[in-house]
Coordinates of C-alpha atoms and ligand atoms in Angstrom, one line a residue:
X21 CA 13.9 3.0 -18.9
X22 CA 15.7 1.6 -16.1
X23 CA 14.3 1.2 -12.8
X24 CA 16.0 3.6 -10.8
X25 CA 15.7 5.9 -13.3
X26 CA 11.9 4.9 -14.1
X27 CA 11.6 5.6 -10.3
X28 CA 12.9 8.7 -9.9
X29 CA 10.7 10.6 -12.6
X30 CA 8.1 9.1 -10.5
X31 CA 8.9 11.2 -7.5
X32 CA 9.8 14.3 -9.2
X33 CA 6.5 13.8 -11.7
X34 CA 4.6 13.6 -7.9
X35 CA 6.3 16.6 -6.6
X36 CA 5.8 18.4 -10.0
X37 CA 2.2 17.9 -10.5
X38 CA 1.2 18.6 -6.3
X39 CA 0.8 14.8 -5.7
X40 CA 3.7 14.4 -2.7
X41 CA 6.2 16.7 -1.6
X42 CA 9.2 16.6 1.2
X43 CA 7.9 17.2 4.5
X44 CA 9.2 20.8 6.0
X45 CA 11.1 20.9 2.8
X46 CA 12.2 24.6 3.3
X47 CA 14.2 23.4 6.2
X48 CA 15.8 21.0 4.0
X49 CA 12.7 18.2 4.8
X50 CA 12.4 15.6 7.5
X51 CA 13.6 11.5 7.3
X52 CA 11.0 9.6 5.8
X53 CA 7.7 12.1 5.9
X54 CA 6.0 13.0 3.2
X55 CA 2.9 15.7 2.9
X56 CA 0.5 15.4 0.5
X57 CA -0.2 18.3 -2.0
X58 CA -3.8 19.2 -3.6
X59 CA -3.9 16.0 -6.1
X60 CA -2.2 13.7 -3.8
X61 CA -4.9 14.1 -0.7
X62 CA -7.9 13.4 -3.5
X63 CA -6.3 10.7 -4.6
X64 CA -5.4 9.6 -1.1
X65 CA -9.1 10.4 0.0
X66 CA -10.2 8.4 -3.0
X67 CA -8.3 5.1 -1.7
X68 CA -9.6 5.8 1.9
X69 CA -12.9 5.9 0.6
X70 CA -12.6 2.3 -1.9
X71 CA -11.3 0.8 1.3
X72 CA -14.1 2.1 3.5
X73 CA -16.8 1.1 1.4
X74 CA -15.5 -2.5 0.3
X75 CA -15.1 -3.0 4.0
X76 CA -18.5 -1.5 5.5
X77 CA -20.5 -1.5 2.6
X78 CA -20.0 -4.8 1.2
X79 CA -20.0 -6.7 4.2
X80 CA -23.1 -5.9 6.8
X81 CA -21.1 -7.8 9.5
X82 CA -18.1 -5.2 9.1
X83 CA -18.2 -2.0 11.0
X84 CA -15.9 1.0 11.5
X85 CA -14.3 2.6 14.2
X86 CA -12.1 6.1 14.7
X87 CA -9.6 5.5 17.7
X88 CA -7.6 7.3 19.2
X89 CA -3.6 7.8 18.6
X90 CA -2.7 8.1 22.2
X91 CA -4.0 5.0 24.1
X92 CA -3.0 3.4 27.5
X93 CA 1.1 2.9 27.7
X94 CA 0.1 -0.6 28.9
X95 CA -1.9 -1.6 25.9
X96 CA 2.1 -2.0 24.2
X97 CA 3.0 -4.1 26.7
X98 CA 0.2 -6.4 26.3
X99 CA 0.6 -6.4 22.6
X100 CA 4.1 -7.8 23.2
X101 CA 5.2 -4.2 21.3
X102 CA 7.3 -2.5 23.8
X103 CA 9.3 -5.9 24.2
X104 CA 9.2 -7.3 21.1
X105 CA 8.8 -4.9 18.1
X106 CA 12.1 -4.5 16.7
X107 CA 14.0 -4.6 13.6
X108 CA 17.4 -6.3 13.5
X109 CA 20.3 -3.3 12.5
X110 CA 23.8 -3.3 11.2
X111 CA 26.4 -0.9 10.3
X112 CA 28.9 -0.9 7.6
X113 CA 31.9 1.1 9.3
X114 CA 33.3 2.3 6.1
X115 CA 30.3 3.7 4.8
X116 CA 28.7 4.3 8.2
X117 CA 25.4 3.7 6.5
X118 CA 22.8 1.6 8.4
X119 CA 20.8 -1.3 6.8
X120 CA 18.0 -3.8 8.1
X121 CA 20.1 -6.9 8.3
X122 CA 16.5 -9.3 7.4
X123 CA 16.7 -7.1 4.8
X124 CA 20.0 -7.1 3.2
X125 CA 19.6 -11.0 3.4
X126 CA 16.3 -10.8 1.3
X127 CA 17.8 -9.1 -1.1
X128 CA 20.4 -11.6 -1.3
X129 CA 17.8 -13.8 -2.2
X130 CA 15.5 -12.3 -4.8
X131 CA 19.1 -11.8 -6.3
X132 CA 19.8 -15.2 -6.5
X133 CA 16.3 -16.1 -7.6
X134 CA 16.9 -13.4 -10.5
X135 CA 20.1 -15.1 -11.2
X136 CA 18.4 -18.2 -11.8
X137 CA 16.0 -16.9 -13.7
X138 CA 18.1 -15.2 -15.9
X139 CA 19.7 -18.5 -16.9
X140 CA 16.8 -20.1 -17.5
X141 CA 15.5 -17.9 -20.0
X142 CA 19.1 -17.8 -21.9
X143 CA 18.5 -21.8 -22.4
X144 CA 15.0 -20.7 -23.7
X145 CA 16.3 -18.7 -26.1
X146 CA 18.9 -21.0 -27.0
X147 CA 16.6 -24.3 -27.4
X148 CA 13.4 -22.9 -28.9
X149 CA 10.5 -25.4 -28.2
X150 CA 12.3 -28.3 -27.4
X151 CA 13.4 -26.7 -24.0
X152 CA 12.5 -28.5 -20.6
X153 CA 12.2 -26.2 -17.6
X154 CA 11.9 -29.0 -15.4
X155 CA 15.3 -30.9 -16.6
X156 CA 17.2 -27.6 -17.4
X157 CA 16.5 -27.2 -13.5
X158 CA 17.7 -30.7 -12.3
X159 CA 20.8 -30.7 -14.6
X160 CA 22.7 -27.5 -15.5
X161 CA 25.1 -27.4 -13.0
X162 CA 25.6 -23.2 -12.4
X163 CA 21.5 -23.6 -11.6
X164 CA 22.1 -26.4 -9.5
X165 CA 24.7 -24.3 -7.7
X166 CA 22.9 -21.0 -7.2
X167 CA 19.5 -22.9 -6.1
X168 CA 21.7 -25.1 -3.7
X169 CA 23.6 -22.3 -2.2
X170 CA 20.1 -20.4 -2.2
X171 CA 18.1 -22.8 -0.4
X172 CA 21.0 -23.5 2.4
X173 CA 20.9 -19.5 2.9
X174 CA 17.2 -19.3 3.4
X175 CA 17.1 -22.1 5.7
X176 CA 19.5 -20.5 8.0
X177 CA 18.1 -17.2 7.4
X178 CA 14.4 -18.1 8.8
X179 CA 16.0 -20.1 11.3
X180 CA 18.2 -17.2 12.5
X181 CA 15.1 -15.1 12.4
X182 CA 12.5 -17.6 14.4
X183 CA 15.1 -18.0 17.2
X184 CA 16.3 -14.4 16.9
X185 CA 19.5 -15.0 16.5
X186 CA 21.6 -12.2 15.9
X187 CA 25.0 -13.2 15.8
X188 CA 23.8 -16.0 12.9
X189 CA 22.1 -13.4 11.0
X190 CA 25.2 -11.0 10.7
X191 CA 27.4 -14.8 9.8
X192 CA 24.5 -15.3 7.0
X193 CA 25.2 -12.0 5.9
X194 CA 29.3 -12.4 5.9
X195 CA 29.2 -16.3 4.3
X196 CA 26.9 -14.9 1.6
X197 CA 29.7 -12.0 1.0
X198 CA 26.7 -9.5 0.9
X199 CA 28.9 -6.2 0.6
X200 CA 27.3 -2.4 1.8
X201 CA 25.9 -0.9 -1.8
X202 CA 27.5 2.2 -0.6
X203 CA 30.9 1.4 0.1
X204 CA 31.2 -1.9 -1.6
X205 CA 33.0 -3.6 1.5
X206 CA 31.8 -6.2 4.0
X207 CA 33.1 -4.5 7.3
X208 CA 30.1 -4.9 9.0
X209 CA 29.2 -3.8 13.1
X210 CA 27.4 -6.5 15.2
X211 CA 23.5 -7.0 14.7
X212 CA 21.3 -5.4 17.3
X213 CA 17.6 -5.0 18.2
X214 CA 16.4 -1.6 17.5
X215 CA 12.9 -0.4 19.1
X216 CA 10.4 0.8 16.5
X217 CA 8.3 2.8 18.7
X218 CA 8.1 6.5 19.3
X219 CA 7.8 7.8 22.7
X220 CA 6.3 11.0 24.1
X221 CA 5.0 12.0 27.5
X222 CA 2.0 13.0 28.4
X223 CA 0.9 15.6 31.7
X224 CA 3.2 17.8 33.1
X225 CA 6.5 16.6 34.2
X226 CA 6.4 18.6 37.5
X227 CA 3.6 16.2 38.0
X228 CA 5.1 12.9 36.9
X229 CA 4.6 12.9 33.1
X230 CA 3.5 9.4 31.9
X231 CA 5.6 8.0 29.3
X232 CA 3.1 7.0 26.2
X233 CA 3.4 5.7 22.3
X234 CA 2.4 6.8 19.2
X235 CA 0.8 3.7 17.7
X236 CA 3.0 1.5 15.8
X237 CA 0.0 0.3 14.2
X238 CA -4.4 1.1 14.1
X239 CA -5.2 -2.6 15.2
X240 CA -4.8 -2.3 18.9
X241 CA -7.3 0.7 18.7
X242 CA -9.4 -2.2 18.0
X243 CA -9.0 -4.8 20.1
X244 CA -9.5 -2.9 23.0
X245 CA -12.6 -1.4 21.7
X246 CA -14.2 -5.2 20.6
X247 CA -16.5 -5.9 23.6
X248 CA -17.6 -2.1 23.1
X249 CA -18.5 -2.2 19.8
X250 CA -20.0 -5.9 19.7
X251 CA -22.0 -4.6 22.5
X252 CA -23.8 -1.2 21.2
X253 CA -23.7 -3.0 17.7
X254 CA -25.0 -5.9 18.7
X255 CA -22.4 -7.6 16.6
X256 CA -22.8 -11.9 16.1
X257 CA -19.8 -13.4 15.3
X258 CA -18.1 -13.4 12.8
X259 CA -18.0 -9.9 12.5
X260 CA -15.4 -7.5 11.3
X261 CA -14.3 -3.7 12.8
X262 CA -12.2 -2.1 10.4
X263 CA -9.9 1.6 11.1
X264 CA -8.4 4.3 8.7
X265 CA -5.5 6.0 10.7
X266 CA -1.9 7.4 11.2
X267 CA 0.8 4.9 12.7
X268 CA 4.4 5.9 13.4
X269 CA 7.4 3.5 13.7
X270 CA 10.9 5.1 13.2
X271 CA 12.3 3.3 10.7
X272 CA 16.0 2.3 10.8
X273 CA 15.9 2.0 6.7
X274 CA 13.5 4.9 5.8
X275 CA 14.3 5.1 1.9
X276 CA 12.0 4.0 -1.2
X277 CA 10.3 7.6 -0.9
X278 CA 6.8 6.9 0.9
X279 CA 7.3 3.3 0.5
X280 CA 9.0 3.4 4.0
X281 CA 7.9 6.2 6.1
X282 CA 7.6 7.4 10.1
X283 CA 4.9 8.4 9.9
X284 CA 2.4 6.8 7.5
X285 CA -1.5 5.5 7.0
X286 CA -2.8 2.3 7.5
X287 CA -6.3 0.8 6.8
X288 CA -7.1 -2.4 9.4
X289 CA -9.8 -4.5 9.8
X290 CA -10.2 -7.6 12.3
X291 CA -12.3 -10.1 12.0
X292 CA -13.6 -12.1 15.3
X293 CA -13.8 -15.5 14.1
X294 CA -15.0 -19.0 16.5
X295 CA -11.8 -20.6 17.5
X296 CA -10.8 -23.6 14.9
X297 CA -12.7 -21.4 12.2
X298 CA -9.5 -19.2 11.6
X299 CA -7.9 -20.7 8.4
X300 CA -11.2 -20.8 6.7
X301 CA -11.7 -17.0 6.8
X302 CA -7.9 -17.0 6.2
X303 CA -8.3 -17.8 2.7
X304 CA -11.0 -16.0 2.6
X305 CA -9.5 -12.9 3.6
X306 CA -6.7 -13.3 1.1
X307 CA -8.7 -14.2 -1.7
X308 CA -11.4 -10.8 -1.0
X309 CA -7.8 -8.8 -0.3
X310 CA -6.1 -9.8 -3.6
X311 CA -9.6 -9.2 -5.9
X312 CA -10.3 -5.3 -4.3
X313 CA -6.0 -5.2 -5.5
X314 CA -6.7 -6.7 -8.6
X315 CA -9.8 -4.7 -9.3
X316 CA -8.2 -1.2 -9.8
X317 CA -7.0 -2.4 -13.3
X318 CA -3.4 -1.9 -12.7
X319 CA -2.5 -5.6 -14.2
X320 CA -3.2 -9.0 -12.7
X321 CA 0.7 -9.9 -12.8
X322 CA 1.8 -7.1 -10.7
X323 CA 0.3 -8.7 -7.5
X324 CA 1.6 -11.7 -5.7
X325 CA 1.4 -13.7 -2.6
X326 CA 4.5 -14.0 -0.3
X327 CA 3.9 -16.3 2.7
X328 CA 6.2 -15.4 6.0
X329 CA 9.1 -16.6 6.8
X330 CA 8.7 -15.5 10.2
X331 CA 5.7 -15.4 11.8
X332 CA 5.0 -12.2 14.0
X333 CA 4.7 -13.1 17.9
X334 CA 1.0 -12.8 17.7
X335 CA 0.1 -14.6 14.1
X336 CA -0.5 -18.7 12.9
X337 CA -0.4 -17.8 9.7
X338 CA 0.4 -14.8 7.3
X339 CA 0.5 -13.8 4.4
X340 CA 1.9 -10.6 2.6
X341 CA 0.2 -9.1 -0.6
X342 CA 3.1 -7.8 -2.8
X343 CA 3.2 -5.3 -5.6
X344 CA 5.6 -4.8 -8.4
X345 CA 7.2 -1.3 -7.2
X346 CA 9.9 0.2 -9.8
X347 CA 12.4 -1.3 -7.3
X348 CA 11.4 -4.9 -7.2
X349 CA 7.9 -7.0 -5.4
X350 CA 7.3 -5.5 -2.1
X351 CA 4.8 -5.8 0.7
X352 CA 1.8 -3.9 0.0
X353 CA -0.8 -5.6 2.5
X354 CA -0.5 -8.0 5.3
X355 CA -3.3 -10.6 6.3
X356 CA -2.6 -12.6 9.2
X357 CA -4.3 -14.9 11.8
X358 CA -3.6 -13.2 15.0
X359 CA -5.0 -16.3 17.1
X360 CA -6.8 -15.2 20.1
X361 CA -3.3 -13.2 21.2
X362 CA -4.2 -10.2 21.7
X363 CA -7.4 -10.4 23.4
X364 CA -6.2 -12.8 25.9
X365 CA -3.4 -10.1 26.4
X366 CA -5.3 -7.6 27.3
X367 CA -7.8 -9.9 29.3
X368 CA -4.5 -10.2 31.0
X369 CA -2.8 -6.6 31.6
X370 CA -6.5 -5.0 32.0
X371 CA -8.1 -8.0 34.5
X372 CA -11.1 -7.4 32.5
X373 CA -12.7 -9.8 30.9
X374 CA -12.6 -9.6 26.6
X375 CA -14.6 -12.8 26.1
X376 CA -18.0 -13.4 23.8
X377 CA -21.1 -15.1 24.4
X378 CA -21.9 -17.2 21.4
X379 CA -25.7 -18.0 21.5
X380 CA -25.4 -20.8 19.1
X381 CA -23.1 -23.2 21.2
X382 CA -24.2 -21.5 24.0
X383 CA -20.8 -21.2 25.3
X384 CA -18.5 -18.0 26.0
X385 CA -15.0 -18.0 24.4
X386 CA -12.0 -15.6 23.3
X387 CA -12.4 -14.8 19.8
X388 CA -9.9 -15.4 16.7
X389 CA -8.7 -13.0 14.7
X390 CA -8.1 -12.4 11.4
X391 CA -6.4 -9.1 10.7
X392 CA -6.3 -7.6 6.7
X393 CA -3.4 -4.8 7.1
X394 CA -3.0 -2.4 4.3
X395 CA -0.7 0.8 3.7
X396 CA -2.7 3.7 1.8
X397 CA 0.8 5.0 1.0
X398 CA 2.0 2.3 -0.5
X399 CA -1.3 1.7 -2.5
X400 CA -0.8 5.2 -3.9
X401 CA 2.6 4.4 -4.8
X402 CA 1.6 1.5 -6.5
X403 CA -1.1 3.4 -8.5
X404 CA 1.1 6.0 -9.4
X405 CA 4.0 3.6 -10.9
X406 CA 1.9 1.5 -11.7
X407 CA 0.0 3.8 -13.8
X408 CA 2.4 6.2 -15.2
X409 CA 3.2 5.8 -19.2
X410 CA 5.3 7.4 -21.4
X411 CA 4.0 7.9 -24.5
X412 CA 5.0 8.6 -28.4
X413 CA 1.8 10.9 -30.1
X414 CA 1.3 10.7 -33.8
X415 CA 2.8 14.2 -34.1
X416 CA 6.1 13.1 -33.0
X417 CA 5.5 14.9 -29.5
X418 CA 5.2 12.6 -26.3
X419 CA 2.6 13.0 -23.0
X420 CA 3.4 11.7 -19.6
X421 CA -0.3 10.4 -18.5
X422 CA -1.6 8.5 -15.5
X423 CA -3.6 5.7 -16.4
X424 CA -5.7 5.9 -13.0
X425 CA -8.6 3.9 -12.3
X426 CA -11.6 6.4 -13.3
X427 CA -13.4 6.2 -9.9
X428 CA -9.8 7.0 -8.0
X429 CA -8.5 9.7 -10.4
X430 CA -8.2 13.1 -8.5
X431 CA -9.9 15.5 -10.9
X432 CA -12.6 13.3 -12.5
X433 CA -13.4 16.1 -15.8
X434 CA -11.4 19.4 -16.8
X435 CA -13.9 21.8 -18.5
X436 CA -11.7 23.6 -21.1
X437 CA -13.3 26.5 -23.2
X438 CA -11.6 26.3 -26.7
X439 CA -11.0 29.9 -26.7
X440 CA -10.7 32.6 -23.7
X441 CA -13.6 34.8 -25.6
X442 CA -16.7 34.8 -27.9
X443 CA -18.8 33.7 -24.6
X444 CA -17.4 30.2 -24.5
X445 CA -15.6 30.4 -20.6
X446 CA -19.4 31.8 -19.6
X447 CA -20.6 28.6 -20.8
X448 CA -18.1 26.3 -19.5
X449 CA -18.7 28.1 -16.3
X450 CA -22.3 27.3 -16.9
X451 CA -21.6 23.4 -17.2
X452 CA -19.2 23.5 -14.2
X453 CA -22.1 24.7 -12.1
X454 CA -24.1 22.1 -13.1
X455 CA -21.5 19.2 -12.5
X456 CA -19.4 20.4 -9.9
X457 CA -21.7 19.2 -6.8
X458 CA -20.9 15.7 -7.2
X459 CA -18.3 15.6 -9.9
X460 CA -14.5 17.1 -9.2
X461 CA -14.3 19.3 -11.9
X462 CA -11.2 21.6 -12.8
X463 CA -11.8 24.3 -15.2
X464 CA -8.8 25.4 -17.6
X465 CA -9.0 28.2 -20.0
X466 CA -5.1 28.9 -20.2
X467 CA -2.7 27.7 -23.3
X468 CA -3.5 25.4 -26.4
X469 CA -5.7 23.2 -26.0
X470 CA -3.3 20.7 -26.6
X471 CA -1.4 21.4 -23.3
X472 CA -4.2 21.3 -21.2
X473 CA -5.0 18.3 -22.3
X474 CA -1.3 17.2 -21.4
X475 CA -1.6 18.8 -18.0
X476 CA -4.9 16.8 -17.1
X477 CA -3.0 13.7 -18.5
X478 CA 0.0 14.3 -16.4
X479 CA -2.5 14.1 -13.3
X480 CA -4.7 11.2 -14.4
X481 CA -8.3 13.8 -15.1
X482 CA -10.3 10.7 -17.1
X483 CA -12.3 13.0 -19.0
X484 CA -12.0 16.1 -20.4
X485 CA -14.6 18.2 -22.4
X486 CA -13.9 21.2 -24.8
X487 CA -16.5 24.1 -25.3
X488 CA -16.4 25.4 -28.8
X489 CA -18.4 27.7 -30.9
X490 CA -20.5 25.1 -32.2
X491 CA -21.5 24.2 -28.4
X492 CA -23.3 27.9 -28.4
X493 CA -25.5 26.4 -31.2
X494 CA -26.3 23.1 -30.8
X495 CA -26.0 22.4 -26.9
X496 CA -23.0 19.8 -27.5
X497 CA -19.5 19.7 -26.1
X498 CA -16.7 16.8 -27.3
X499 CA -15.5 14.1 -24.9
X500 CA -12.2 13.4 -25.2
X501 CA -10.5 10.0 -23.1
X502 CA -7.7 10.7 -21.7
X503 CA -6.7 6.6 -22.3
X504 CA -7.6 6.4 -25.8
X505 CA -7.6 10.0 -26.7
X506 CA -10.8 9.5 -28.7
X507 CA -13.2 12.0 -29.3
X508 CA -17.0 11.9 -29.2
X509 CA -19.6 15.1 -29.3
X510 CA -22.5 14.6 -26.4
X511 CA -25.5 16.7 -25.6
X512 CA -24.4 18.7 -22.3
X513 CA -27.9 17.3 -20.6
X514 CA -26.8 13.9 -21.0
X515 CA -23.0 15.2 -19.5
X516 CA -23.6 14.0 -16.1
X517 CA -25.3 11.0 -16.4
X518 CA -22.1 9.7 -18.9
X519 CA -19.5 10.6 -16.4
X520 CA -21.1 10.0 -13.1
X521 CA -21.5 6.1 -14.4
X522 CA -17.6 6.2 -15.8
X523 CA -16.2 7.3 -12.3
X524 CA -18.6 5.6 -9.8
X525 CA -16.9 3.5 -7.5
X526 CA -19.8 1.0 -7.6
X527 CA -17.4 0.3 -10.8
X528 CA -14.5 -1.5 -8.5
X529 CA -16.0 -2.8 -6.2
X530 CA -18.5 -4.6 -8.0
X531 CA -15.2 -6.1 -9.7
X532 CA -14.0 -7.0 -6.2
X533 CA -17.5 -9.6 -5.9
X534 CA -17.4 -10.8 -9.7
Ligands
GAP629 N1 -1.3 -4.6 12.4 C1 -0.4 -5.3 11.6 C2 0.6 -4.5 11.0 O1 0.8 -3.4 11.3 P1 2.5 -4.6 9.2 O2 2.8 -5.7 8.2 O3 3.6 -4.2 10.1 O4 1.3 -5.2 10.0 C3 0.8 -3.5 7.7 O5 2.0 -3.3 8.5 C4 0.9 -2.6 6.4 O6 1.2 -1.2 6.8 C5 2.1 -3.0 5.5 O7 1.7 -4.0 4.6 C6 2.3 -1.6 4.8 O8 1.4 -1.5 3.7 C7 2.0 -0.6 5.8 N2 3.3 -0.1 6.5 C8 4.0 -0.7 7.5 N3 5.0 0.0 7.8 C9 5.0 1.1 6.9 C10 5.9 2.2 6.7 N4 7.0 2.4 7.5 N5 5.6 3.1 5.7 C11 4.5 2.9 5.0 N6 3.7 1.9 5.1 C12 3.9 1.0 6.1

């Protein structure tokens, strides 16, 4: 399948089955904003919830806060947000399409890495096992031309970006002959800084509205709230707060369906560390980040590292967490050393004081931080990709089936009475009641049996068990796995103890510590 095309069926499989749908999509739908239908807020709730608890329940010395959205206008010009947070944007005149211009020259990139690639597994192919990688690399001269035009490109790209200069980025993008995809040309407009933030006001305007943000991000809900909750918590460093919430940036590129969106979900968590203790707990950070990734079964090679280029005003060090999407490796967590930034910032813009009184040196300081920044969207698209299959049955028919991690899976067991008479829906209603305080259940009695099984494939249901005649004698029902598609008959008193262990979430995140 090719991507795009993989992609696609993807979206419309989310919109189909009440996963994701198009924002006020009877008024045509809104730029980038997504609603979540009956599967997709279980599943979404289901993330929240694996984040929570690997956060607060696995580490005593993290703890949770709920913020508010609207917070002091000044807090964004402490956090060096209403100055600095802006994307770099440039226009193709023919197409009058807008791109991100860091973008377009990242793209360039992975390209030419593909490129490369691409001849390197031709010469393979070509010399069995008495190929050298390493001399292949240092020889063939179309490599040595792609890598050296490559690593001149990057080098002026991540110069252009630390120094912020536009005009070089736009001449990157022109000497690398990047053309628009839409139009094919290279008539590009200058590169400008574009503001990420929304604005609204807040009071009445007869009174002198105050112009305030939407948060471009959860973490600041944090910082200002450190000294608070160390306080009533009683919190010794190193401790950790961590925040589920809504952020909102207008993207310039919103496309990539809830890849990129205005107005999207992010779970934070910063850690107050002892200045000169902040790299340690770096790696530490990325290693805990990429095991609770790794732990959801979705396949080890789909995650990566991807150290910055560019480090944010605020950061030391940082590191993204990337996915394979249907559309390439992308950014699906951040962790970064924020320094003592921040705090000092709002020691600054607030006059009070954000410091911490460490009883073991016996000395007060400003605390480091280290910041883990995830997207739930993005980990629900990488779930869904990454866990939607295609596949061929024995009797020539095919299923469509998400392989969701058990504990995640929106519908955990789909109680399907063989037959619509003789007593069995009674039963199965029977069995619902008994499950259905701690176990999602959906109960099906329409069709063959054989497409309700497909329709609890089609949303991921782990388990589903069939009522027959025989259950009316002997108290049994069958099992069948959604993976496997195996059978096996089980008492119905043993029903909830088997599933409740399958679908626990003690299952990942006892992964995350093995
Ligand atoms: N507090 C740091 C921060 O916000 P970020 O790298 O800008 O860092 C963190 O964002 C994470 O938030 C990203 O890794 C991504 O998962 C998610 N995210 C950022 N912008 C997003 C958008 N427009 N749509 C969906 N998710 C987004």
């Amino acid at each position: 399948m090719a991507q795009e095309d993989g992609f696609k069926k993807i979206v419309s499989h989310c919109k189909e089955y009440g996963f994701v749908f198009p924002s006020s999509e009877v008024y045509d739908g809104l730029g980038a904003v997504y609603d979540y239908g009956p599967h997709g807020v279980e599943l979404k709730n289901n993330i929240k919830k694996y984040w929570w608890e690997s956060m607060t329940l696995l580490h005593e010395n993290v703890v949770g806060i709920d913020s508010a959205i609207f917070m002091h206008p000044a807090i964004w010009k402490a956090s060096g947000h209403v100055d600095a947070f802006n994307d770099p944007l440039i226009d193709n005149k023919d197409s009058k399409k807008r791109y991100r211009a860091d973008i377009l020259v990242e793209e360039y990139l992975a390209k030419t890495d593909e490129k490369i690639e691409k001849e390197i597994e031709k010469a393979a192919k070509r010399f069995g096992n008495a190929f050298d990688e390493t001399q292949f690399r240092a020889t063939n001269p179309r490599v040595l031309e792609q890598q050296a035009k490559r690593d001149v490109t990057h080098a002026r790209f991540t110069k252009a970006l630390n120094e912020s200069n536009l005009e070089e980025l736009r001449q990157i993008i022109m000497d690398a002959e990047i053309v628009c995809p839409v139009s094919g040309t290279r008539n590009w407009t200058e590169v400008r800084q574009f503001n990420l933030m929304f604005s609204t006001e807040m009071g009445s305007t007869a009174d002198g509205a105050t112009k305030i943000y939407l948060r471009p991000e959860t973490a600041q809900g944090i910082f200002v709230n450190f000294l608070n909750v160390q306080k009533t918590g009683r919190m010794k460093i190193p401790f950790g707060i961590a925040q589920i919430g809504k952020a909102f940036r207008n993207e310039i590129v919103a496309r990539q369906f809830i890849f990129r969106m205005r107005e999207f979900e992010q779970m934070e968590m910063q850690f107050f560390v002892r200045p000169g203790e902040e790299m340690e707990w770096f790696t530490q950070w990325k290693t805990t980040r990429l095991a609770w990734h790794k732990a959801m079964g979705l396949g080890d090679a789909k995650y990566r590292y991807h150290d910055h280029d560019k480090l944010a005003h605020y950061a030391n060090a940082a590191t993204d967490i990337e996915f394979e999407m249907p559309f390439g490796f992308k950014e699906i967590e951040g962790i970064h050393s924020r320094t003592d930034f921040d705090l000092r910032q709002h020691e600054k813009y607030s006059g009070k004081k954000m410091q911490y009184f460490d009883p073991e040196v016996g000395q007060s300081y400003t605390p480091y931080v280290i910041e883990t920044s995830i997207g739930v969207d993005r980990v629900f698209l990488s779930l869904i990709s990454g866990s939607y299959a295609e596949e061929s049955l024995e009797n020539g028919e095919t299923r469509v089936v998400l392989k969701l991690p058990a504990a995640l899976a929106p519908v955990k067991l789909a109680i399907l009475p063989l037959v619509k008479k003789d007593g069995l829906p009674e039963k199965a209603e029977e069995i619902m009641d008994m499950l259905r305080f701690d176990l999602r259940c959906q109960y099906d009695e329409k069709d063959s049996i054989g497409k309700r099984y497909r329709r609890q494939d089609a949303i991921g249901t782990p388990y589903c068990i069939t009522i027959d005649h025989e259950t009316l004698n002997d108290n049994q029902v069958t099992i069948r796995f959604r993976d496997t598609m195996e059978q096996e008959r089980v008492p119905i008193g043993k029903l909830h103890g088997i599933i409740a262990e399958k679908v626990s979430l003690k299952n990942l995140l006892k992964k995350i510590n093995s």
